[in-house]
Amino acid sequence: TDKPAVQTEFYDVAFHSWYYDAVSHVTGEGLMTGVGNSKFNPDGAVTRAMVWTVLARMDGENTDGGSTWYSKAQSWAMRTGVSDGTNPMGSITREQLAAMLYRFEGSPAVSGNLSAYPDANTVSDWAKDALVWATQTGLIKGMGGNLSPKTGATRAQLATMLMRFEEAQ
């Protein structure tokens, strides 16, 4: 795809970076914002609260206000079954992120397996269907040929998965 003619507002998102288009997309859609001081922090850890907030926004939920910046999104995530609402500041793994997106999509039936990935045996049982779905829909393409399910998700990876999710709709 052609890159937009304008640079993002973030000085830590280089025009040639693999996540540039994704960051441009999710910030342009109002799904994600920067972390302040004109930074996006692409390598920063993704928390459960960040994912709740992004998915709630994608669902049309107003996430502004509340006792904490994430409280309305937390309530939404629990109400919709996307998450149990625990550990809001906990870092999220790639398999946990896939599971929340899978639940957000309504936990569609899947068939197939993860045998194409050498680390498929490290995927948690509860996340297998979500990762089959995420790989089959192209949301997750792997890291060096691996799923890396227990690896913490970065903000750049979240932005990329969200862009792919919206493109698949």
CSV table of C-alpha atoms in Angstrom, one decimal:
chain,number,residue,atom,x,y,z
A,1,THR,CA,0.0,0.0,0.0
A,2,ASP,CA,1.1,3.6,-0.5
A,3,LYS,CA,2.3,5.4,2.6
A,4,PRO,CA,0.4,8.6,3.5
A,5,ALA,CA,2.1,11.7,2.4
A,6,VAL,CA,2.2,13.1,5.9
A,7,GLN,CA,4.3,11.9,8.8
A,8,THR,CA,2.5,10.8,12.0
A,9,GLU,CA,2.5,13.2,14.9
A,10,PHE,CA,4.9,10.9,16.8
A,11,TYR,CA,8.6,11.4,16.6
A,12,ASP,CA,9.2,7.8,17.7
A,13,VAL,CA,7.3,6.4,14.7
A,14,ALA,CA,9.7,6.4,11.7
A,15,PHE,CA,8.2,6.7,8.2
A,16,HIS,CA,10.0,3.5,7.2
A,17,SER,CA,9.1,1.4,10.3
A,18,TRP,CA,7.1,-1.8,9.8
A,19,TYR,CA,4.3,-0.4,12.0
A,20,TYR,CA,4.0,3.1,10.5
A,21,ASP,CA,0.8,2.4,8.5
A,22,ALA,CA,-0.8,0.7,11.5
A,23,VAL,CA,0.0,3.6,13.9
A,24,SER,CA,-1.3,6.1,11.3
A,25,HIS,CA,-4.5,4.0,11.0
A,26,VAL,CA,-5.3,3.4,14.6
A,27,THR,CA,-4.6,7.0,15.7
A,28,GLY,CA,-6.5,8.4,12.7
A,29,GLU,CA,-9.5,6.2,13.6
A,30,GLY,CA,-9.2,7.4,17.2
A,31,LEU,CA,-8.7,3.9,18.5
A,32,MET,CA,-5.3,4.6,20.1
A,33,THR,CA,-3.5,7.7,21.2
A,34,GLY,CA,0.0,8.6,22.0
A,35,VAL,CA,1.6,8.4,25.5
A,36,GLY,CA,2.3,12.2,25.6
A,37,ASN,CA,5.2,14.4,24.5
A,38,SER,CA,4.6,13.5,20.9
A,39,LYS,CA,5.5,9.8,21.5
A,40,PHE,CA,3.6,6.7,20.6
A,41,ASN,CA,5.9,4.3,22.4
A,42,PRO,CA,5.7,1.5,19.8
A,43,ASP,CA,7.8,-0.9,21.9
A,44,GLY,CA,5.9,-0.2,25.1
A,45,ALA,CA,4.0,-2.9,26.8
A,46,VAL,CA,0.3,-3.3,26.2
A,47,THR,CA,-1.9,-3.5,29.3
A,48,ARG,CA,-5.3,-5.2,29.6
A,49,ALA,CA,-6.9,-1.8,30.2
A,50,MET,CA,-5.5,-0.5,26.9
A,51,VAL,CA,-7.0,-3.4,25.0
A,52,TRP,CA,-10.4,-3.0,26.8
A,53,THR,CA,-10.4,0.7,25.9
A,54,VAL,CA,-9.5,0.1,22.2
A,55,LEU,CA,-12.1,-2.6,21.8
A,56,ALA,CA,-14.8,-0.6,23.6
A,57,ARG,CA,-14.0,2.3,21.2
A,58,MET,CA,-14.3,0.0,18.2
A,59,ASP,CA,-17.7,-1.1,19.5
A,60,GLY,CA,-18.8,2.6,19.7
A,61,GLU,CA,-18.6,2.8,23.5
A,62,ASN,CA,-17.8,6.2,25.0
A,63,THR,CA,-14.8,5.5,27.2
A,64,ASP,CA,-14.4,9.1,28.5
A,65,GLY,CA,-14.9,9.8,32.2
A,66,GLY,CA,-15.2,7.4,35.0
A,67,SER,CA,-13.3,6.9,38.2
A,68,THR,CA,-10.2,5.8,36.2
A,69,TRP,CA,-9.2,6.4,32.6
A,70,TYR,CA,-10.2,2.8,31.9
A,71,SER,CA,-13.2,2.2,34.2
A,72,LYS,CA,-15.9,2.5,31.5
A,73,ALA,CA,-13.9,0.2,29.1
A,74,GLN,CA,-13.4,-2.3,32.0
A,75,SER,CA,-17.2,-2.4,32.6
A,76,TRP,CA,-17.8,-2.8,28.9
A,77,ALA,CA,-15.3,-5.6,28.6
A,78,MET,CA,-16.9,-7.5,31.5
A,79,ARG,CA,-20.4,-6.9,30.2
A,80,THR,CA,-19.6,-8.1,26.7
A,81,GLY,CA,-17.5,-11.1,27.9
A,82,VAL,CA,-14.3,-9.8,26.2
A,83,SER,CA,-12.5,-10.0,29.6
A,84,ASP,CA,-13.1,-10.8,33.2
A,85,GLY,CA,-11.9,-7.2,34.0
A,86,THR,CA,-9.1,-8.3,36.3
A,87,ASN,CA,-5.5,-6.9,36.5
A,88,PRO,CA,-6.1,-3.8,34.4
A,89,MET,CA,-2.4,-2.7,34.5
A,90,GLY,CA,-1.1,-6.2,33.8
A,91,SER,CA,0.9,-6.6,30.6
A,92,ILE,CA,-0.9,-8.7,28.0
A,93,THR,CA,0.6,-11.5,26.0
A,94,ARG,CA,0.1,-12.1,22.3
A,95,GLU,CA,-2.2,-15.1,23.1
A,96,GLN,CA,-4.3,-13.0,25.6
A,97,LEU,CA,-4.6,-10.2,23.0
A,98,ALA,CA,-5.7,-12.8,20.3
A,99,ALA,CA,-8.3,-14.2,22.8
A,100,MET,CA,-9.8,-10.8,23.5
A,101,LEU,CA,-10.1,-10.0,19.8
A,102,TYR,CA,-11.6,-13.5,19.2
A,103,ARG,CA,-14.2,-12.9,22.0
A,104,PHE,CA,-14.8,-9.4,20.6
A,105,GLU,CA,-15.6,-11.1,17.2
A,106,GLY,CA,-18.1,-13.4,18.9
A,107,SER,CA,-15.8,-16.5,19.3
A,108,PRO,CA,-16.5,-17.8,15.8
A,109,ALA,CA,-16.2,-21.5,15.1
A,110,VAL,CA,-12.7,-22.5,13.9
A,111,SER,CA,-11.2,-25.6,12.3
A,112,GLY,CA,-7.6,-26.3,11.7
A,113,ASN,CA,-4.6,-26.2,13.9
A,114,LEU,CA,-1.4,-24.4,14.6
A,115,SER,CA,1.0,-27.1,13.4
A,116,ALA,CA,2.6,-24.7,10.9
A,117,TYR,CA,4.3,-23.0,13.9
A,118,PRO,CA,7.1,-24.7,15.7
A,119,ASP,CA,6.1,-23.3,19.0
A,120,ALA,CA,2.4,-24.3,18.7
A,121,ASN,CA,2.8,-26.6,21.8
A,122,THR,CA,3.4,-23.5,24.0
A,123,VAL,CA,0.0,-22.1,23.3
A,124,SER,CA,-2.3,-22.3,26.3
A,125,ASP,CA,-5.3,-24.6,25.9
A,126,TRP,CA,-7.8,-21.7,26.4
A,127,ALA,CA,-6.1,-19.7,23.6
A,128,LYS,CA,-5.9,-22.3,20.9
A,129,ASP,CA,-9.1,-21.5,19.1
A,130,ALA,CA,-8.3,-17.8,19.3
A,131,LEU,CA,-4.9,-18.3,17.8
A,132,VAL,CA,-6.2,-20.6,15.1
A,133,TRP,CA,-8.7,-17.8,14.2
A,134,ALA,CA,-6.1,-15.0,14.4
A,135,THR,CA,-3.7,-16.8,12.2
A,136,GLN,CA,-6.3,-17.9,9.7
A,137,THR,CA,-7.7,-14.3,9.4
A,138,GLY,CA,-4.2,-12.9,9.1
A,139,LEU,CA,-4.3,-10.9,12.3
A,140,ILE,CA,-1.2,-12.7,13.5
A,141,LYS,CA,1.5,-13.6,11.0
A,142,GLY,CA,4.1,-14.8,13.5
A,143,MET,CA,7.4,-13.5,14.6
A,144,GLY,CA,10.3,-15.2,12.8
A,145,GLY,CA,8.0,-18.1,12.0
A,146,ASN,CA,6.8,-18.5,15.6
A,147,LEU,CA,3.6,-17.6,17.3
A,148,SER,CA,5.4,-16.4,20.5
A,149,PRO,CA,2.2,-16.7,22.4
A,150,LYS,CA,3.6,-15.9,25.8
A,151,THR,CA,5.6,-12.9,24.6
A,152,GLY,CA,4.3,-9.6,25.8
A,153,ALA,CA,2.4,-7.6,23.1
A,154,THR,CA,3.8,-4.2,22.1
A,155,ARG,CA,1.9,-1.1,21.2
A,156,ALA,CA,3.1,-1.5,17.6
A,157,GLN,CA,1.9,-5.1,17.5
A,158,LEU,CA,-1.5,-4.0,18.9
A,159,ALA,CA,-1.8,-1.3,16.3
A,160,THR,CA,-0.9,-3.7,13.6
A,161,MET,CA,-3.4,-6.4,14.7
A,162,LEU,CA,-6.2,-3.7,15.0
A,163,MET,CA,-5.5,-2.5,11.5
A,164,ARG,CA,-5.6,-6.0,10.1
A,165,PHE,CA,-8.8,-6.7,12.1
A,166,GLU,CA,-10.5,-3.7,10.6
A,167,GLU,CA,-9.3,-4.6,7.1
A,168,ALA,CA,-10.7,-8.1,7.5
A,169,GLN,CA,-14.2,-6.8,8.4
